[in-house]
Amino acid sequence: MAGALVVLGAGHYGWALLMAEETWQVVGLLALAGMATIAAYKTGFVRRVERDWAEAEPQLNRLAFAVLIGLILVLAGSHFALLMISTVLLYFIASLGLNIQFGFTGLVNFAGAAFFGAGAYTAAVLGAQALIPPLLILIAGGIVAMAISLPLLVPIVRTTGHYAAVVTIAFGVLFRTFLEVNEILGGPQGLMVESMKLPGWDFYNAPNLFGFETSFYLNYALMAAGLAALVFALFRRLERSWIGLHMDAVRLDETAAACFGISVRKTKILAFLLGNLILGVSGALYGMMISFIAPASFTFSDSLLLVSIVLLGGLGSPWGGVVAATIVVLLPEKLQLLQEYRFLLFSILVILVLLFRPEGLLPRHLRNFFPNRRTGA
Amino acid sequence: MSEPLLEFRNVVKRFGGVTALDDFSMTLAPREILGLIGPNGSGKTTSFNVLTGIYGPSAGQVMFEGRDITGADPRAVYEAGIVRTFQRSRLCLSLSIYDNIMIGDTARLTRGLWSNLISRRGLEKQLDMTRRTARDLVATFSAELADRMDAPVGSLPMIERRRIEICRALISGPRLLLLDEPSAGMTHDETHQLMDDILAVRARGEGLSIIIVEHEMGVIERITDRCIVLSYGRKIAEGTYAEVAADSEVQNAYLGAD
């Protein structure tokens, strides 16, 4: 019950936040969220939510998905709200990719935006040819992102901790510079990206919903929701598998992991490639949605933004990623006066979270391999 | 004498100018319990690290069951049937007891992406089986602990962590168990209890050999068949505990002359 209440409440809260126009409304809503959180802890409501989640996770996941679709349909006429929802969802998907690397395996990747951008540029280049079905272009975006990350595997496997992180920073900067000087890829001006197309349906068109006029972003919001659900499910299964256990073991103690037969190298390679694949796929859909991309959209700052989603939400915690992606994407849009200071705001937020709640806003829970059954082993 | 299970042949390990293991040779018979003693820095843990592939030796050879495993990586050593515990316990504190112990059984668990993510029937069976084994194993050490297998290891006191570390080492049914100072951070009685539990597990299986590094001489005296004393990386004595304890060189180097 408590769990369902939270899911429905979150849906309503998301609606209110998207509809809020005035600064005082947004600030009021944020204050409300803060107070509700504190009250939930004081009254023990949080415990009940956690228990519900442990008992009926698959049902609550389905409910959350239904609420998300409901929210999208309710806002079907609003360009801005749907663009926001889609962006939050795509950043959330990207953060799941990063979470496999960072949250599970402990590989810090400061080039997230580069792999996200690689997906978007793949969509631009392949979409212009009109030879490949756009659904395959999404996958191609992921594969290209994965492929350009191959050279990074050498330092990732050979070094640990900060050294690998520094290499990814260099890669991100290199990627952006490469885009800027490359004339075929549009140089600093960037490229147009063709819209997503399913057989018989171009996402450029606004769907007609029972006679109501809707925004063409409805297409993207629904597709992003579906993709998010799919990646979320795979992410959960990965966490709750032997591979996920190996990733945890590698993150927490490489030496001990190796002494128990875990291949540290293979585990890191898998996590890094899988993460970049997800980043690339989400980037490809993002590019199709915003229809115009430039190197300036995929900078080091954007990589930091992705990392801060992972840190804010909690390492390895997908629900934390939903909350953090909402904060990171929506707040600067809603509080225009913060727009210029948004990186300052996020840095402060990350520092505060790391100081007072180092495990993130919604910390990851212990592994439950098969939540849909009682485990009385 | 039958063929040794393990053999060090003139193993040398240098770190820069320091020789941590100097021309070290020894053999271990199947089912034998060997004590490795000596002052701090005498090369006991280094010999474990060389054996488990964490360091490659600078010279010499390591044979296990007649196979040359010199310089093999930790994974190959594990797959050959050698497991260990660590001097400073190296568990995953944020994971449950189940998870920690199951990490010890990776050789038997499926590794493919498809069977881990998509078609998970086999994984479910493995999970049930491995959890049962883990729980039974823990129950031989502490029935109380076996009832809390879902608790995070970070919430447990030192003695329980030691037990879990040993269960993680034992779950794969190894041929050789290396114990690196199991008594560190534990009381005298707790240590003896732990040793009894390990011997109980050993008695059930077939031919588990143990090498134990320990400063607690009571433990060494009680459970080992034979002892090797190291000092500055060199073997200075070998024999039963009573023999090495009577050795004058050992008394000077380690036990302290009366």
XYZ file of C-alpha atoms in Angstrom:
635
model
C 0.000 0.000 0.000
C 2.635 2.509 1.073
C 4.674 1.636 -1.984
C 1.773 2.197 -4.357
C 1.026 5.477 -2.610
C 4.563 6.691 -3.213
C 4.460 5.755 -6.900
C 1.139 7.541 -7.442
C 2.296 10.501 -5.374
C 5.473 10.769 -7.411
C 3.424 10.792 -10.608
C 1.277 13.643 -9.340
C 4.306 15.485 -8.081
C 5.957 15.164 -11.484
C 2.846 16.574 -13.102
C 2.746 19.516 -10.701
C 6.444 20.230 -11.209
C 6.045 20.200 -14.984
C 3.013 22.470 -14.854
C 4.526 24.959 -12.403
C 5.332 28.172 -14.233
C 6.232 30.675 -11.558
C 9.420 30.515 -9.566
C 7.532 30.594 -6.252
C 5.508 27.572 -7.321
C 8.623 25.591 -8.126
C 10.326 26.602 -4.885
C 7.154 25.700 -3.000
C 7.071 22.271 -4.610
C 10.705 21.662 -3.752
C 10.064 22.657 -0.152
C 7.086 20.301 -0.120
C 9.247 17.433 -1.371
C 11.829 18.148 1.306
C 9.238 18.243 4.089
C 7.472 15.130 2.831
C 10.789 13.258 2.829
C 11.606 14.304 6.382
C 8.086 13.433 7.539
C 8.318 10.047 5.847
C 11.503 9.268 7.767
C 10.176 10.538 11.103
C 6.948 8.567 10.928
C 8.534 5.322 9.778
C 6.701 5.548 6.466
C 9.966 4.916 4.629
C 10.273 1.511 6.309
C 6.839 0.546 5.138
C 7.625 1.621 1.599
C 10.803 -0.450 1.644
C 8.947 -3.481 2.958
C 6.289 -3.112 0.281
C 8.963 -2.871 -2.330
C 10.667 -6.008 -1.087
C 7.363 -7.883 -1.152
C 5.810 -6.707 -4.390
C 8.574 -5.297 -6.519
C 7.371 -6.514 -9.944
C 3.871 -5.161 -9.331
C 5.191 -1.794 -8.159
C 7.512 -1.584 -11.161
C 4.540 -2.130 -13.450
C 2.517 0.450 -11.569
C 5.349 2.965 -11.919
C 5.475 2.348 -15.659
C 1.694 2.799 -15.917
C 1.917 6.060 -13.967
C 4.667 7.276 -16.279
C 2.568 6.503 -19.372
C -0.406 8.164 -17.718
C 1.657 11.266 -17.012
C 2.821 11.391 -20.624
C -0.735 11.043 -21.945
C -2.107 13.693 -19.584
C 0.540 16.097 -20.842
C 0.165 14.947 -24.473
C -0.549 18.472 -25.714
C 2.444 20.210 -24.192
C 5.654 20.394 -26.235
C 7.708 21.558 -23.319
C 6.508 19.042 -20.727
C 7.001 16.109 -23.116
C 10.421 17.329 -24.168
C 11.353 17.505 -20.490
C 10.017 14.018 -19.733
C 11.828 12.545 -22.724
C 15.073 14.274 -21.819
C 14.849 13.078 -18.221
C 14.179 9.536 -19.451
C 17.065 9.565 -21.928
C 19.477 10.960 -19.352
C 18.197 8.321 -16.957
C 18.918 5.569 -19.498
C 22.379 7.019 -20.078
C 22.952 7.073 -16.314
C 22.105 3.369 -16.161
C 24.908 2.725 -18.623
C 27.256 4.768 -16.502
C 26.002 2.971 -13.403
C 27.027 -0.418 -14.789
C 30.544 0.975 -15.160
C 30.801 3.164 -12.084
C 28.137 1.907 -9.689
C 28.680 -1.821 -10.199
C 32.266 -2.204 -11.366
C 33.898 0.948 -10.003
C 35.120 2.236 -13.375
C 34.851 6.007 -13.358
C 33.935 7.237 -16.820
C 34.258 10.970 -17.363
C 33.566 10.665 -21.082
C 29.883 9.714 -20.814
C 28.818 12.642 -22.990
C 31.288 11.546 -25.683
C 29.669 8.112 -25.976
C 26.206 9.673 -25.762
C 27.329 12.048 -28.532
C 28.781 9.215 -30.587
C 25.296 7.702 -30.640
C 23.726 11.009 -31.668
C 26.252 11.600 -34.462
C 25.729 8.057 -35.705
C 22.018 8.814 -35.922
C 22.765 11.985 -37.878
C 25.075 10.312 -40.369
C 23.086 7.119 -40.887
C 19.707 8.919 -40.843
C 20.805 11.140 -43.727
C 21.365 8.066 -45.933
C 17.800 6.787 -45.424
C 19.091 3.276 -46.107
C 18.933 1.794 -42.672
C 15.697 1.473 -40.696
C 15.820 4.012 -37.826
C 15.266 1.327 -35.187
C 18.494 -0.283 -36.338
C 20.136 3.139 -36.232
C 19.516 3.198 -32.482
C 21.415 -0.041 -32.125
C 24.090 1.201 -34.522
C 24.499 4.269 -32.292
C 25.222 1.958 -29.387
C 27.635 -0.148 -31.396
C 29.555 2.892 -32.648
C 29.815 4.247 -29.093
C 31.090 0.863 -28.002
C 33.530 0.668 -30.906
C 35.136 4.055 -30.297
C 35.621 3.067 -26.661
C 37.696 0.037 -27.628
C 41.070 1.843 -27.519
C 40.247 2.945 -23.980
C 40.107 -0.661 -22.838
C 43.884 -0.829 -22.646
C 44.230 1.805 -19.910
C 40.964 0.729 -18.258
C 42.204 -2.818 -17.802
C 45.792 -1.951 -16.950
C 45.275 0.900 -14.514
C 43.009 1.324 -11.552
C 41.055 4.155 -9.966
C 42.105 7.695 -10.757
C 44.420 6.818 -13.607
C 41.648 5.309 -15.674
C 39.437 8.279 -14.834
C 42.034 10.729 -16.137
C 42.289 8.789 -19.383
C 38.532 9.070 -19.907
C 38.680 12.842 -19.344
C 41.316 13.095 -22.047
C 39.180 10.993 -24.342
C 36.137 13.217 -23.841
C 38.098 16.339 -24.694
C 39.637 14.620 -27.689
C 36.225 13.552 -28.955
C 34.864 17.072 -28.861
C 37.913 18.517 -30.586
C 37.656 15.865 -33.267
C 34.024 16.821 -33.949
C 34.889 20.494 -34.134
C 37.588 20.104 -36.758
C 35.842 17.422 -38.784
C 34.087 19.021 -41.763
C 32.172 15.897 -42.744
C 30.552 15.881 -39.309
C 29.596 19.535 -39.640
C 32.445 21.047 -37.647
C 31.432 23.394 -34.826
C 28.064 24.065 -36.498
C 26.953 20.485 -36.098
C 24.493 18.384 -38.053
C 20.784 17.930 -38.650
C 19.377 14.626 -37.466
C 16.487 12.907 -39.212
C 13.557 12.077 -36.974
C 12.766 8.593 -35.733
C 10.589 6.529 -38.054
C 8.710 3.320 -37.451
C 7.188 1.479 -40.405
C 4.352 3.705 -41.613
C 4.914 6.364 -38.967
C 7.261 9.333 -38.901
C 7.909 10.779 -35.447
C 7.829 14.192 -37.068
C 4.031 13.923 -37.101
C 1.911 14.741 -34.099
C -0.257 11.733 -33.260
C -3.972 12.260 -33.064
C -5.251 11.037 -29.720
C -9.014 10.441 -29.841
C -9.479 13.674 -31.752
C -7.167 15.677 -29.483
C -4.306 17.594 -30.901
C -1.013 16.401 -29.381
C 2.641 17.303 -29.579
C 4.963 15.328 -31.856
C 7.149 14.884 -28.770
C 4.532 12.385 -27.614
C 6.178 9.871 -29.964
C 9.542 10.377 -28.369
C 8.230 10.417 -24.820
C 6.485 7.073 -25.337
C 9.476 5.543 -27.058
C 11.861 6.843 -24.394
C 9.558 5.378 -21.737
C 9.584 1.998 -23.465
C 13.355 2.070 -23.884
C 13.797 3.131 -20.266
C 11.655 0.210 -19.095
C 13.628 -2.223 -21.232
C 17.047 -0.981 -20.112
C 15.823 -0.793 -16.510
C 14.744 -4.443 -16.646
C 18.076 -5.538 -18.149
C 19.958 -3.440 -15.602
C 18.081 -5.129 -12.776
C 18.738 -8.571 -14.207
C 22.409 -7.774 -14.601
C 22.606 -6.657 -10.986
C 20.841 -9.833 -9.892
C 23.037 -12.255 -11.761
C 26.418 -13.853 -11.221
C 27.864 -11.209 -13.514
C 26.483 -8.499 -11.250
C 27.972 -10.267 -8.256
C 31.327 -10.435 -10.027
C 31.133 -6.726 -10.818
C 30.539 -5.945 -7.149
C 33.418 -8.169 -6.137
C 35.743 -6.440 -8.612
C 34.714 -2.999 -7.395
C 35.073 -3.822 -3.722
C 38.307 -5.824 -3.808
C 40.071 -6.725 -7.033
C 42.677 -8.907 -5.375
C 40.180 -10.975 -3.441
C 37.980 -11.275 -6.544
C 40.906 -12.636 -8.562
C 41.734 -15.125 -5.806
C 38.251 -16.581 -6.192
C 38.414 -17.148 -9.892
C 36.794 -13.950 -11.114
C 38.426 -12.544 -14.219
C 38.920 -8.909 -13.276
C 39.858 -8.041 -16.828
C 36.823 -9.635 -18.493
C 34.465 -8.153 -15.925
C 35.817 -4.648 -16.496
C 35.719 -5.007 -20.267
C 32.131 -6.222 -20.196
C 30.995 -3.423 -17.883
C 32.740 -0.740 -19.896
C 31.421 -1.912 -23.271
C 27.903 -2.582 -22.052
C 27.743 0.832 -20.392
C 28.919 2.596 -23.541
C 26.442 0.635 -25.652
C 23.603 1.950 -23.500
C 25.020 5.476 -23.585
C 25.191 5.298 -27.383
C 21.642 4.013 -27.831
C 20.172 6.721 -25.604
C 22.295 9.339 -27.381
C 21.011 8.216 -30.776
C 17.376 8.643 -29.737
C 18.234 11.964 -28.096
C 19.785 13.206 -31.341
C 16.705 12.202 -33.354
C 14.490 13.954 -30.861
C 16.249 17.313 -30.695
C 16.910 17.004 -34.475
C 20.011 19.164 -34.382
C 23.314 18.349 -32.710
C 26.609 20.164 -32.301
C 29.881 19.414 -30.492
C 28.891 21.910 -27.807
C 26.123 19.524 -26.675
C 28.601 16.821 -25.693
C 31.227 18.505 -23.586
C 33.126 17.541 -20.470
C 30.505 19.438 -18.445
C 27.821 17.172 -19.849
C 29.867 14.155 -18.836
C 30.062 15.577 -15.329
C 26.310 16.026 -15.393
C 25.878 12.315 -16.121
C 28.318 11.373 -13.375
C 26.489 13.649 -10.944
C 23.212 11.852 -11.741
C 24.861 8.592 -10.714
C 26.366 10.095 -7.554
C 23.218 11.957 -6.524
C 20.933 9.010 -7.052
C 23.223 6.544 -5.358
C 25.783 4.179 -6.864
C 24.081 1.249 -8.522
C 20.597 2.512 -7.666
C 18.284 2.812 -10.690
C 15.436 4.519 -8.811
C 17.934 6.983 -7.449
C 18.854 7.634 -11.081
C 15.240 8.553 -11.873
C 15.119 11.093 -9.052
C 18.558 12.508 -9.810
C 17.936 12.786 -13.567
C 14.732 14.685 -12.812
C 16.585 17.093 -10.535
C 19.486 17.596 -12.920
C 17.392 18.093 -16.077
C 14.298 19.780 -14.754
C 15.512 22.180 -12.073
C 17.577 24.483 -14.313
C 14.712 24.643 -16.807
C 12.182 25.465 -14.138
C 14.302 27.901 -12.193
C 15.485 30.092 -15.026
C 17.506 32.318 -12.734
C 19.573 29.250 -11.869
C 20.263 28.417 -15.496
C 23.630 30.161 -15.537
C 24.645 28.754 -12.214
C 23.449 25.243 -12.814
C 26.856 23.632 -12.629
C 27.524 25.470 -9.398
C 24.188 24.222 -8.097
C 24.930 20.610 -9.045
C 28.400 20.745 -7.555
C 26.960 22.007 -4.286
C 24.241 19.369 -4.410
C 26.733 16.571 -5.062
C 28.996 17.791 -2.246
C 26.048 17.983 0.148
C 24.867 14.513 -0.761
C 28.351 13.057 -0.452
C 28.750 14.746 2.936
C 25.424 13.912 4.493
C 24.164 10.958 2.530
C 27.169 9.365 0.854
C 25.142 6.481 -0.480
C 22.965 8.790 -2.548
C 19.368 9.978 -2.378
C 17.934 6.482 -2.821
C 20.716 4.100 -1.814
C 21.040 0.740 -3.469
C 19.640 -2.226 -1.584
C 21.041 -5.660 -0.950
C 20.804 -7.992 -3.891
C 17.640 -10.014 -4.236
C 18.182 -12.336 -7.170
C 14.558 -13.222 -7.836
C 12.259 -10.629 -6.290
C 9.164 -12.225 -7.777
C 9.354 -15.257 -5.513
C 9.907 -15.979 -1.865
C 13.493 -17.029 -1.375
C 13.524 -19.545 1.409
C 16.652 -21.333 0.249
C 56.421 -41.073 0.763
C 53.671 -40.346 -1.717
C 53.964 -37.526 -4.195
C 53.694 -34.125 -2.495
C 50.597 -32.006 -3.069
C 52.591 -28.816 -3.137
C 56.245 -28.124 -3.607
C 58.282 -24.914 -3.482
C 61.610 -25.343 -5.286
C 64.201 -22.703 -4.398
C 61.689 -19.877 -4.607
C 63.091 -16.356 -4.434
C 61.035 -13.163 -4.214
C 62.739 -9.787 -4.230
C 61.153 -6.375 -3.844
C 63.797 -3.951 -5.072
C 66.726 -4.535 -2.756
C 64.753 -6.524 -0.200
C 64.708 -10.288 -0.463
C 61.404 -11.338 1.078
C 61.806 -15.012 0.236
C 65.301 -16.392 -0.110
C 65.815 -19.756 -1.751
C 62.761 -21.207 -0.040
C 62.013 -24.892 -0.601
C 59.367 -26.992 1.037
C 56.878 -29.762 0.383
C 53.386 -30.405 1.614
C 51.845 -33.872 1.672
C 48.179 -34.512 0.871
C 45.988 -34.046 3.974
C 48.823 -32.460 5.895
C 48.436 -29.416 8.131
C 51.528 -27.275 7.995
C 52.300 -24.319 10.246
C 54.311 -21.439 8.822
C 55.761 -19.350 11.624
C 58.323 -16.646 12.088
C 58.682 -13.003 13.066
C 56.946 -10.198 11.188
C 58.441 -9.615 7.772
C 59.950 -13.074 7.567
C 58.169 -13.923 4.321
C 55.141 -15.922 5.457
C 52.499 -13.854 3.727
C 54.826 -13.342 0.759
C 54.952 -17.102 0.262
C 51.131 -17.117 0.154
C 51.102 -14.265 -2.321
C 53.605 -16.017 -4.560
C 51.645 -19.244 -4.359
C 48.284 -17.621 -5.163
C 49.687 -15.682 -8.099
C 49.413 -12.200 -6.613
C 53.181 -11.876 -7.083
C 55.281 -13.738 -9.589
C 58.409 -15.226 -7.976
C 61.793 -13.736 -8.930
C 63.237 -17.226 -9.282
C 62.352 -20.825 -8.482
C 59.431 -23.085 -9.167
C 56.079 -23.873 -7.567
C 54.539 -27.289 -8.235
C 50.988 -28.287 -7.346
C 49.747 -31.842 -7.873
C 52.683 -32.428 -10.187
C 51.877 -29.399 -12.341
C 54.070 -26.351 -12.641
C 52.036 -23.362 -11.440
C 54.933 -20.903 -11.201
C 53.657 -17.438 -12.015
C 50.111 -18.638 -12.791
C 47.504 -15.915 -12.344
C 45.263 -15.946 -9.238
C 42.357 -17.280 -11.232
C 44.257 -20.310 -12.507
C 45.510 -20.996 -8.995
C 41.946 -20.902 -7.701
C 40.811 -23.238 -10.427
C 43.614 -25.638 -9.520
C 42.019 -25.880 -6.064
C 43.995 -23.474 -3.888
C 42.062 -20.913 -1.829
C 43.026 -18.543 0.921
C 41.979 -16.116 3.578
C 43.684 -12.796 4.111
C 45.536 -11.354 7.052
C 43.311 -8.294 7.025
C 39.940 -9.698 6.162
C 38.998 -8.835 2.590
C 35.267 -9.235 2.386
C 32.724 -7.137 0.522
C 31.260 -5.339 3.521
C 28.256 -3.889 1.719
C 27.144 -7.274 0.386
C 25.157 -9.931 2.230
C 26.696 -13.015 3.802
C 25.210 -15.098 0.994
C 26.757 -12.917 -1.689
C 30.166 -12.961 -0.050
C 30.279 -16.709 0.278
C 28.881 -17.319 -3.210
C 31.785 -15.279 -4.612
C 33.933 -18.210 -3.479
C 32.091 -20.583 -5.787
C 32.416 -18.702 -9.062
C 34.122 -21.569 -10.872
C 30.855 -23.504 -10.792
C 28.589 -20.627 -11.743
C 27.439 -19.794 -15.241
C 29.226 -16.902 -16.936
C 27.382 -16.356 -20.214
C 25.438 -13.156 -20.810
C 22.449 -15.015 -22.188
C 22.038 -17.356 -19.232
C 22.617 -14.525 -16.764
C 20.257 -11.973 -18.264
C 17.706 -13.599 -20.533
C 17.051 -17.268 -19.906
C 17.512 -17.486 -16.156
C 16.117 -20.906 -15.287
C 19.588 -22.392 -14.853
C 20.739 -19.435 -12.812
C 17.813 -19.909 -10.471
C 18.733 -23.556 -9.901
C 22.382 -22.687 -9.308
C 21.344 -19.969 -6.904
C 19.209 -22.336 -4.833
C 21.940 -24.943 -4.749
C 24.753 -22.547 -3.911
C 22.719 -20.804 -1.225
C 21.930 -24.137 0.390
C 25.587 -25.166 0.345
C 26.626 -21.791 1.757
C 24.056 -21.983 4.515
C 25.016 -25.536 5.513
C 28.644 -24.539 5.582
C 27.973 -21.521 7.787
C 25.826 -23.673 10.068
C 28.863 -25.820 10.954
C 30.525 -22.670 12.263
C 27.557 -20.984 13.864
C 23.887 -21.909 13.754
C 23.001 -18.408 14.790
C 24.906 -16.900 11.882
C 23.186 -19.283 9.465
C 19.877 -17.671 10.365
C 21.023 -14.230 9.276
C 22.470 -15.008 5.865
C 20.889 -11.916 4.299
C 22.617 -9.492 6.659
C 25.341 -7.245 5.240
C 28.779 -8.417 6.340
C 29.716 -4.898 7.460
C 27.255 -5.221 10.336
C 29.031 -8.239 11.854
C 31.795 -8.497 14.472
C 35.289 -9.674 13.591
C 34.859 -13.321 14.511
C 31.830 -13.689 12.256
C 33.700 -12.039 9.412
C 36.516 -14.556 9.844
C 34.027 -17.383 9.701
C 32.488 -15.984 6.533
C 35.889 -15.550 4.959
C 36.693 -19.173 5.700
C 33.329 -20.323 4.348
C 33.994 -18.340 1.171
C 37.279 -20.210 0.841
C 35.771 -23.610 1.568
C 32.607 -23.528 -0.536
C 34.384 -24.507 -3.743
C 35.680 -27.730 -2.168
C 39.373 -26.855 -2.480
C 42.403 -29.149 -2.226
C 44.499 -26.679 -0.281
C 43.432 -23.988 2.169
C 45.807 -21.160 3.088
C 44.990 -19.413 6.352
C 46.786 -16.129 6.901
C 46.685 -15.298 10.615
C 43.137 -16.405 11.304
C 43.440 -15.352 14.938
C 44.158 -11.674 14.157
C 41.612 -9.546 15.987
C 40.145 -12.475 17.899
C 40.407 -13.743 21.461
C 42.225 -16.927 22.418
C 39.004 -18.897 22.916
C 37.456 -17.638 19.709
C 40.525 -18.726 17.773
C 40.413 -22.235 19.187
C 36.702 -22.473 18.478
C 37.339 -21.396 14.896
C 40.087 -24.004 14.452
C 37.813 -26.747 15.764
C 35.184 -25.695 13.230
C 37.683 -25.768 10.377
C 38.830 -29.225 11.415
C 35.207 -30.356 11.537
C 34.679 -29.228 7.945
C 37.927 -30.902 6.954
C 36.908 -34.178 8.560
C 33.800 -34.326 6.350
C 35.593 -33.892 3.059
C 38.372 -35.723 1.319
C 41.946 -34.736 1.729
C 41.924 -31.031 2.409
C 45.439 -29.799 3.188
C 46.029 -26.631 5.183
C 48.908 -24.221 5.498
C 48.459 -21.844 8.388
C 50.394 -18.688 9.177
C 49.908 -17.910 12.827
C 51.480 -16.134 15.787
C 49.277 -17.876 18.344
C 51.577 -20.771 19.279
C 48.834 -22.643 21.103
C 46.979 -23.019 17.824
C 50.081 -24.118 15.964
C 50.952 -26.649 18.622
C 47.500 -28.146 18.666
C 46.586 -28.497 15.025
C 49.709 -28.708 12.875
C 51.421 -31.920 11.815
C 54.601 -30.078 10.970
C 56.045 -26.570 11.152
C 58.400 -24.465 9.090
C 60.090 -21.486 10.690
C 61.055 -18.541 8.520
C 63.373 -15.694 9.377
C 64.352 -12.962 6.916
C 62.918 -15.026 4.081
C 64.980 -18.117 4.876
C 63.859 -21.408 6.317
C 65.658 -21.806 9.629
C 63.926 -24.877 11.000
C 61.458 -27.587 10.091
C 59.797 -30.381 12.048
C 57.007 -31.004 14.520
C 56.101 -28.107 16.774
C 57.947 -29.687 19.688
C 61.076 -30.068 17.573
C 61.150 -26.532 16.218
C 60.248 -25.038 19.583
C 63.304 -26.738 21.055
C 65.596 -25.428 18.312
C 67.976 -22.817 19.655
C 68.065 -20.773 16.459
C 64.257 -20.571 16.470
C 64.256 -19.469 20.067
C 66.687 -16.690 19.281
C 64.941 -15.520 16.135
C 61.333 -15.809 17.117
C 60.120 -17.430 20.289
C 62.517 -15.529 22.512
C 65.176 -17.244 24.583
C 64.320 -17.871 28.201
